[in-house]
Coordinates of C-alpha atoms and ligand atoms in Angstrom, one line a residue:
M1 CA -29.7 6.0 12.9
T2 CA -32.3 3.3 13.7
D3 CA -35.3 3.7 16.0
S4 CA -33.6 1.8 18.8
T5 CA -31.8 3.4 21.6
V6 CA -29.4 1.2 23.5
G7 CA -28.7 2.1 27.1
F8 CA -25.4 1.7 28.9
V9 CA -24.9 2.0 32.6
L10 CA -21.3 2.2 33.7
G11 CA -19.4 3.8 36.5
T12 CA -15.8 2.5 37.0
R13 CA -12.6 2.2 35.0
P14 CA -12.9 -1.4 33.9
E15 CA -16.5 -0.9 32.8
I16 CA -15.6 2.0 30.6
I17 CA -12.7 0.1 29.0
K18 CA -14.7 -3.1 28.4
L19 CA -17.9 -1.5 27.2
A20 CA -16.1 0.8 24.8
P21 CA -16.0 -1.9 22.0
V22 CA -19.8 -2.5 22.4
I23 CA -20.5 1.2 22.3
Q24 CA -18.4 1.6 19.2
E25 CA -20.0 -1.4 17.5
C26 CA -23.5 0.2 18.2
H27 CA -22.3 3.4 16.4
R28 CA -20.9 1.3 13.5
R29 CA -24.4 -0.2 13.1
G30 CA -26.1 3.2 13.3
V31 CA -27.7 2.5 16.6
D32 CA -28.2 5.4 19.0
T33 CA -26.7 5.0 22.5
H34 CA -27.5 6.6 25.8
I35 CA -24.7 6.4 28.3
V36 CA -25.5 6.8 32.0
H37 CA -22.4 7.2 34.2
T38 CA -23.1 6.6 37.8
G39 CA -20.2 8.6 39.0
Q40 CA -18.8 5.8 41.1
H41 CA -15.4 6.7 39.7
Y42 CA -14.8 10.4 39.2
S43 CA -11.1 11.1 39.4
D44 CA -9.9 12.0 35.9
S45 CA -7.3 9.2 36.1
L46 CA -10.0 6.5 36.7
D47 CA -12.7 8.0 34.5
A48 CA -12.6 10.8 31.9
V49 CA -9.2 9.9 30.6
F50 CA -10.6 6.6 29.2
F51 CA -13.5 8.3 27.4
R52 CA -11.0 10.6 25.7
Q53 CA -8.4 7.9 24.9
L54 CA -10.8 5.3 23.7
G55 CA -12.6 7.7 21.4
L56 CA -15.9 7.8 23.3
S57 CA -18.1 10.8 23.6
P58 CA -18.6 11.9 27.2
P59 CA -21.6 10.2 29.0
D60 CA -25.0 11.5 28.2
V61 CA -25.6 11.9 31.9
N62 CA -23.5 11.7 35.0
L63 CA -25.4 10.9 38.2
E64 CA -22.3 12.0 40.3
V65 CA -23.0 9.4 43.0
G66 CA -19.4 9.3 44.1
S67 CA -17.9 7.2 46.9
D68 CA -20.1 5.9 49.8
D69 CA -21.0 2.8 51.7
H70 CA -22.4 0.0 49.5
G71 CA -26.1 0.6 50.3
A72 CA -26.1 4.4 50.1
Q73 CA -24.0 4.3 46.9
T74 CA -26.1 1.6 45.2
G75 CA -29.4 3.2 46.3
A76 CA -28.5 6.6 45.0
M77 CA -27.5 5.0 41.6
L78 CA -30.8 3.1 41.4
A79 CA -32.9 6.2 41.8
G80 CA -31.0 8.1 39.1
I81 CA -30.9 5.2 36.6
E82 CA -34.6 4.6 37.0
E83 CA -35.3 8.2 36.0
E84 CA -33.0 7.9 32.9
L85 CA -34.6 4.6 31.8
Q86 CA -38.1 6.2 32.1
A87 CA -37.0 9.1 30.0
T88 CA -35.2 7.2 27.3
E89 CA -37.0 3.9 27.1
P90 CA -34.1 1.9 25.7
T91 CA -34.6 -1.3 23.8
V92 CA -32.0 -2.9 26.0
V93 CA -29.6 -1.7 28.7
F94 CA -26.0 -3.0 28.9
V95 CA -24.1 -3.5 32.0
Q96 CA -20.6 -5.0 32.4
G97 CA -18.8 -6.9 35.1
D98 CA -19.6 -6.9 38.8
T99 CA -19.4 -3.5 40.4
N100 CA -22.0 -1.6 42.4
S101 CA -22.7 0.4 39.2
T102 CA -23.3 -2.9 37.3
L103 CA -25.7 -4.1 40.0
A104 CA -27.6 -0.8 40.1
G105 CA -28.0 -0.8 36.3
A106 CA -29.2 -4.4 36.2
L107 CA -31.7 -3.9 39.1
A108 CA -33.1 -0.7 37.7
G109 CA -33.5 -2.2 34.2
S110 CA -35.1 -5.4 35.5
K111 CA -37.6 -3.5 37.7
M112 CA -38.5 -1.2 34.8
D113 CA -39.0 -4.2 32.5
V114 CA -36.2 -3.2 30.2
D115 CA -34.1 -6.1 28.9
V116 CA -30.8 -6.2 30.7
A117 CA -27.7 -7.4 28.8
H118 CA -24.8 -8.5 31.0
V119 CA -21.4 -8.4 29.4
E120 CA -18.9 -10.7 31.2
A121 CA -21.5 -12.9 32.8
G122 CA -20.9 -16.2 34.6
L123 CA -17.7 -15.3 36.5
R124 CA -17.7 -16.8 40.0
S125 CA -15.0 -16.6 42.7
F126 CA -17.2 -18.7 45.1
D127 CA -16.1 -16.3 47.8
D128 CA -19.3 -14.8 49.3
E129 CA -17.3 -12.2 51.2
M130 CA -16.5 -10.4 48.0
P131 CA -19.1 -7.7 47.3
E132 CA -18.5 -8.4 43.6
E133 CA -19.6 -12.0 44.0
T134 CA -23.0 -10.9 45.4
N135 CA -23.3 -8.5 42.6
R136 CA -22.5 -11.0 39.9
V137 CA -24.9 -13.7 41.0
I138 CA -27.8 -11.3 41.3
I139 CA -27.1 -9.6 37.9
D140 CA -26.9 -13.0 36.1
H141 CA -30.2 -14.1 37.6
I142 CA -32.1 -11.0 36.5
A143 CA -30.5 -10.3 33.1
E144 CA -32.2 -11.3 29.9
Y145 CA -29.1 -11.6 27.8
L146 CA -25.9 -13.2 29.3
F147 CA -22.6 -12.9 27.6
P148 CA -20.1 -15.2 29.3
P149 CA -16.6 -14.9 27.9
T150 CA -15.8 -18.6 27.9
A151 CA -17.3 -22.1 27.8
E152 CA -16.3 -22.5 31.5
T153 CA -18.2 -19.4 32.6
A154 CA -21.3 -20.5 30.5
A155 CA -21.3 -23.8 32.2
L156 CA -21.4 -22.1 35.6
L157 CA -24.5 -20.2 34.5
R158 CA -26.2 -23.5 33.4
D159 CA -25.3 -25.1 36.7
E160 CA -27.3 -22.3 38.4
G161 CA -30.3 -23.2 36.3
I162 CA -30.2 -20.2 34.0
P163 CA -32.0 -21.1 30.7
E164 CA -29.8 -21.9 27.7
D165 CA -31.6 -19.3 25.5
R166 CA -30.3 -16.5 27.6
I167 CA -26.6 -17.5 27.2
T168 CA -24.2 -16.6 24.3
V169 CA -20.5 -17.3 24.7
T170 CA -18.7 -14.4 23.0
G171 CA -15.2 -14.1 24.4
N172 CA -14.3 -11.0 26.4
T173 CA -14.6 -7.5 25.1
I174 CA -11.2 -6.8 26.6
V175 CA -9.6 -8.7 23.7
D176 CA -11.4 -6.3 21.3
A177 CA -10.1 -3.3 23.3
V178 CA -6.5 -4.7 23.5
E179 CA -6.4 -5.6 19.8
T180 CA -7.7 -2.1 18.8
F181 CA -5.3 -0.1 21.0
D182 CA -2.2 -2.2 21.6
N183 CA -0.3 -1.0 18.5
E184 CA -1.2 2.6 19.1
A185 CA 0.0 2.2 22.7
A186 CA 3.3 0.7 21.6
T187 CA 3.9 3.6 19.2
S188 CA 2.5 6.5 21.2
S189 CA 3.3 5.8 24.8
Q190 CA 6.5 7.3 26.2
I191 CA 6.0 5.7 29.6
L192 CA 9.1 3.6 29.6
S193 CA 11.4 6.6 29.1
E194 CA 9.3 8.7 31.4
L195 CA 9.8 6.2 34.2
G196 CA 13.4 5.4 33.1
V197 CA 12.8 1.7 32.8
S198 CA 13.7 -0.7 30.0
E199 CA 11.7 -3.4 28.3
G200 CA 11.8 -6.7 30.3
Q201 CA 13.8 -5.2 33.1
F202 CA 11.0 -4.3 35.6
D203 CA 8.0 -5.8 37.3
L204 CA 4.5 -4.3 37.4
L205 CA 2.1 -4.4 40.4
T206 CA -1.5 -3.5 40.8
A207 CA -3.5 -4.2 44.0
H208 CA -6.7 -2.4 44.8
R209 CA -9.4 -4.9 45.9
A210 CA -11.0 -4.4 49.2
E211 CA -10.0 -7.8 50.5
T212 CA -6.4 -7.1 49.8
V213 CA -5.8 -3.5 50.7
D214 CA -8.5 -2.9 53.4
D215 CA -6.8 -5.5 55.6
R216 CA -3.6 -4.1 57.0
E217 CA -1.7 -7.4 57.4
A218 CA -2.8 -8.7 54.0
F219 CA -1.6 -5.5 52.3
E220 CA 1.8 -5.5 54.1
R221 CA 2.3 -9.2 53.3
I222 CA 1.7 -8.8 49.6
L223 CA 4.0 -5.8 49.4
S224 CA 6.7 -7.6 51.3
G225 CA 6.2 -10.8 49.1
V226 CA 6.3 -8.9 45.8
A227 CA 9.4 -6.8 46.9
R228 CA 11.2 -10.0 47.9
A229 CA 10.3 -11.8 44.7
S230 CA 11.4 -8.9 42.5
A231 CA 14.6 -8.3 44.5
Q232 CA 15.6 -11.9 43.8
A233 CA 15.5 -11.1 40.1
E234 CA 16.9 -7.6 40.5
R235 CA 13.8 -6.0 39.2
E236 CA 12.3 -2.8 40.3
V237 CA 8.5 -2.9 40.8
I238 CA 6.3 -0.2 39.3
Y239 CA 3.0 0.2 41.2
P240 CA 0.4 2.6 39.6
I241 CA -1.7 2.9 42.8
H242 CA -5.5 3.0 42.9
P243 CA -6.8 5.7 45.2
R244 CA -8.4 3.1 47.6
A245 CA -5.0 1.5 48.1
E246 CA -3.3 4.9 48.5
D247 CA -5.8 5.8 51.2
R248 CA -5.1 2.6 53.0
L249 CA -1.4 3.0 52.9
E250 CA -1.7 6.3 54.6
E251 CA -4.4 5.2 57.1
F252 CA -2.4 2.2 58.2
G253 CA 1.0 4.0 58.0
I254 CA 2.5 1.2 55.9
A255 CA 6.1 1.7 54.9
V256 CA 6.4 0.7 51.2
P257 CA 9.5 -1.5 50.6
D258 CA 12.2 0.4 48.6
Q259 CA 11.9 -2.2 45.7
I260 CA 8.5 -0.8 44.9
R261 CA 8.0 2.6 43.2
L262 CA 4.5 4.1 43.6
I263 CA 3.2 6.1 40.7
E264 CA -0.2 7.7 39.8
P265 CA -2.8 5.5 38.0
L266 CA -2.0 5.4 34.3
D267 CA -4.1 5.9 31.2
F268 CA -4.9 2.9 29.1
F269 CA -2.1 3.2 26.6
D270 CA 0.6 3.7 29.2
F271 CA -0.7 0.9 31.2
L272 CA -0.9 -1.5 28.2
R273 CA 2.7 -0.5 27.3
L274 CA 3.9 -1.4 30.8
E275 CA 1.9 -4.6 30.9
S276 CA 3.3 -5.8 27.6
T277 CA 6.9 -5.0 28.4
A278 CA 7.1 -6.0 32.1
D279 CA 9.1 -9.1 33.0
L280 CA 6.4 -10.2 35.4
V281 CA 3.1 -8.7 36.6
F282 CA 1.7 -9.1 40.1
T283 CA -2.0 -8.3 40.5
D284 CA -5.3 -8.7 42.3
S285 CA -7.2 -7.1 39.4
G286 CA -9.5 -9.1 37.2
G287 CA -8.9 -7.1 34.1
V288 CA -5.1 -7.3 34.5
Q289 CA -5.2 -11.1 34.8
E290 CA -7.1 -11.1 31.4
E291 CA -4.8 -8.6 29.7
T292 CA -1.6 -10.3 30.7
S293 CA -2.9 -13.5 29.2
I294 CA -3.7 -11.7 26.0
L295 CA -0.4 -9.8 25.8
G296 CA 1.8 -12.8 26.6
T297 CA 3.2 -11.5 29.9
P298 CA 3.3 -14.0 32.9
C299 CA 1.1 -13.0 35.8
V300 CA 1.1 -13.8 39.5
T301 CA -2.3 -13.3 41.2
L302 CA -2.2 -12.1 44.8
R303 CA -5.4 -13.8 45.8
Y304 CA -6.4 -17.3 47.0
G305 CA -8.7 -17.8 44.1
T306 CA -9.7 -16.3 40.8
E307 CA -12.9 -16.0 38.7
R308 CA -10.6 -16.2 35.7
P309 CA -9.2 -19.8 36.1
E310 CA -8.9 -20.0 32.3
T311 CA -5.7 -17.8 32.6
A312 CA -4.1 -20.5 34.9
F313 CA -5.3 -23.3 32.7
V314 CA -3.4 -21.9 29.7
G315 CA -0.3 -21.3 31.8
A316 CA -0.5 -17.5 31.9
N317 CA -1.2 -17.0 35.5
C318 CA -0.3 -18.5 38.9
V319 CA -2.7 -17.9 41.7
A320 CA -0.3 -17.4 44.6
G321 CA -2.4 -16.2 47.6
R322 CA -1.0 -13.5 49.9
E323 CA 1.8 -15.2 51.8
P324 CA 5.3 -13.9 50.9
S325 CA 6.7 -17.4 50.5
S326 CA 4.0 -18.4 48.1
I327 CA 4.4 -15.2 46.2
T328 CA 8.1 -15.7 45.7
A329 CA 7.6 -19.3 44.7
A330 CA 4.9 -18.3 42.1
A331 CA 7.2 -15.6 40.8
T332 CA 10.0 -18.1 40.3
Q333 CA 7.6 -20.4 38.5
M334 CA 6.3 -17.7 36.2
R335 CA 9.3 -15.5 35.4
G336 CA 10.8 -16.1 32.0
K337 CA 7.8 -18.0 30.6
A338 CA 7.6 -17.5 26.8
G339 CA 4.1 -16.2 26.8
D340 CA 3.1 -18.4 23.8
W341 CA -0.1 -19.7 25.3
N342 CA -3.4 -19.1 23.4
T343 CA -5.6 -16.4 25.0
P344 CA -8.6 -18.0 26.5
F345 CA -10.9 -15.0 26.0
G346 CA -11.7 -15.2 22.3
D347 CA -10.7 -13.7 19.0
G348 CA -11.5 -10.0 19.5
T349 CA -15.0 -10.1 18.0
A350 CA -16.9 -10.2 21.3
A351 CA -18.7 -6.8 20.7
V352 CA -19.9 -8.0 17.2
Q353 CA -21.1 -11.3 18.6
I354 CA -22.9 -9.5 21.5
L355 CA -24.9 -7.2 19.2
D356 CA -25.6 -10.0 16.8
A357 CA -27.3 -11.9 19.7
I358 CA -29.9 -9.2 20.3
P359 CA -32.7 -9.7 17.8
E360 CA -34.1 -6.1 18.2
L361 CA -30.8 -4.6 16.9
P362 CA -29.6 -4.4 13.3
D363 CA -27.2 -7.3 12.5
R364 CA -23.7 -6.8 11.2
E365 CA -24.7 -6.9 7.5
A366 CA -27.1 -4.0 8.0
V367 CA -24.3 -1.7 9.0
T368 CA -24.5 1.9 7.8
A369 CA -21.2 3.6 7.9
P370 CA -21.2 6.5 10.4
E371 CA -21.3 9.9 8.7
Ligands
UD1_401 C1 -14.6 -0.6 42.5 C2 -15.4 -2.0 42.4 C3 -14.3 -3.1 42.1 C4 -13.5 -2.8 40.9 C5 -12.9 -1.4 41.0 C6 -12.2 -1.0 39.7 C7 -17.4 -2.2 43.8 C8 -18.0 -2.8 45.0 N1 -16.1 -2.3 43.6 O1 -13.8 -0.7 43.6 O2 -15.0 -4.3 41.9 O3 -12.5 -3.7 40.8 O4 -13.9 -0.4 41.3 O5 -11.2 -0.1 39.9 O6 -18.1 -1.7 43.0 N2 -11.8 6.9 44.9 C9 -11.2 8.0 44.4 N3 -11.5 8.4 43.1 C10 -12.4 7.8 42.4 C11 -13.1 6.7 42.9 C12 -12.8 6.2 44.1 O7 -10.3 8.6 45.0 O8 -12.7 8.2 41.2 C13 -11.4 6.4 46.2 C14 -12.4 6.8 47.3 O9 -11.6 7.1 48.5 C15 -13.2 5.6 47.5 C16 -12.3 4.4 47.2 O10 -11.5 5.0 46.2 O11 -13.8 5.5 48.8 C17 -13.0 3.2 46.7 O12 -13.9 3.5 45.6 P1 -15.1 2.5 45.2 O13 -15.7 3.0 44.0 O14 -16.0 2.4 46.5 O15 -14.5 1.1 45.0 P2 -13.2 0.7 44.2 O16 -12.2 0.2 45.3 O17 -12.8 1.7 43.2
UDP402 N1 -5.7 0.1 34.2 C1 -5.3 1.3 33.7 N2 -4.4 2.1 34.4 C2 -3.9 1.6 35.6 C3 -4.3 0.4 36.1 C4 -5.2 -0.4 35.4 O1 -5.7 1.7 32.6 O2 -3.1 2.3 36.2 C5 -6.7 -0.7 33.4 C6 -6.2 -2.1 33.0 O3 -5.6 -2.0 31.7 C7 -7.5 -2.9 33.0 C8 -8.4 -2.2 34.0 O4 -7.8 -0.9 34.3 O5 -8.2 -2.8 31.7 C9 -8.6 -3.0 35.3 O6 -9.3 -2.2 36.2 P1 -9.2 -2.5 37.7 O7 -7.9 -3.3 38.1 O8 -9.4 -1.2 38.4 O9 -10.5 -3.3 38.0 P2 -10.9 -4.9 37.9 O10 -10.5 -5.4 36.6 O11 -10.1 -5.6 39.0 O12 -12.3 -4.9 38.2

């Protein structure tokens, strides 16, 4: 091991999945890591299952902050992360994406004068009502190292006046994760037979964002639009439902259309298997828009905009909004596409490029094989 300790602050499903390749690359280079889990996600199906499946050791510490309003949740994280940074003095602290955990990690690092490295920097929805947009902008302006996935996202950072020497375009670490685990998912996952569905004969839905599911009418409209679009193609829709969405269904008393089958959230291998074999994917998730573009499955995004426009530029994604008529029109446009576009998110070496860009860390040639 080297003298450096690299800190990681994470707290939700997508952060675990997308930081896993960077954590693994640290270990490959003999660099010590200290992983602080905020506890924002705590259900096994959103949290521990990914550590197990992606071959990560459990976090070094779990702050067990749990669910709360934004201020209380982020504040509790800040206090806990600060203590951890004081105790471990990392060379750099990594955060990923745009969640409250990401913001807390970046703020704590910045105030403690620890260099903050932001993986998946530069994404913008230009929708100030999304809490994630506030988080992203703040994080990008306080981080020392910014790792935008694409040239487009790097350009957005430059437009905001962020100095060039902080920016390195690396691709998205989700490509690394998909390339590492896709074959294993294809051979080990039994999800198709468990659900009794056949390759190419079903649609997949994920919807969990606050702006989709916390608004009763919006949630009902997207369910109705997806059900109609899939009925037209005689496809059943599989919907692994996020707990936030499940809570809202119950609270609003929404009747889910028969076309849509609700199931528990899936582990990464089962989810990848469904994503790569679905006829069409409907989603409001950022990660799912990326993964479908990597796996060659056409995607319809149930939002009015996206911070991943590259997926639409290559023809992998149609941003449909939330009206049933626009969802059915987008589904007609996307269904049956060959999926032969080039992925816009890089070549699966994002984690290697990210560590190479941090001068205090050993470069890829200095790798000592783990014992
Ligand atoms: C958070 C992120 C969002 C990200 C998503 C990934 C913010 C502001 N939002 O949204 O950007 O896309 O994670 O999935 O950071 N709950 C459980 N078990 C859990 C966690 C949550 O049941 O392990 C339920 C609770 O009822 C909670 C609700 O889900 O109130 C929402 O959780 P929260 O962490 O506030 O936000 P997410 O919707 O998960
Ligand atoms: N995912 C999963 N199981 C599921 C649904 C999603 O493993 O049942 C994974 C998916 O492969 C992707 C990530 O979760 O990598 C996306 O997370 P989410 O949609 O919660 O958040 P977002 O990307 O929108 O922030």
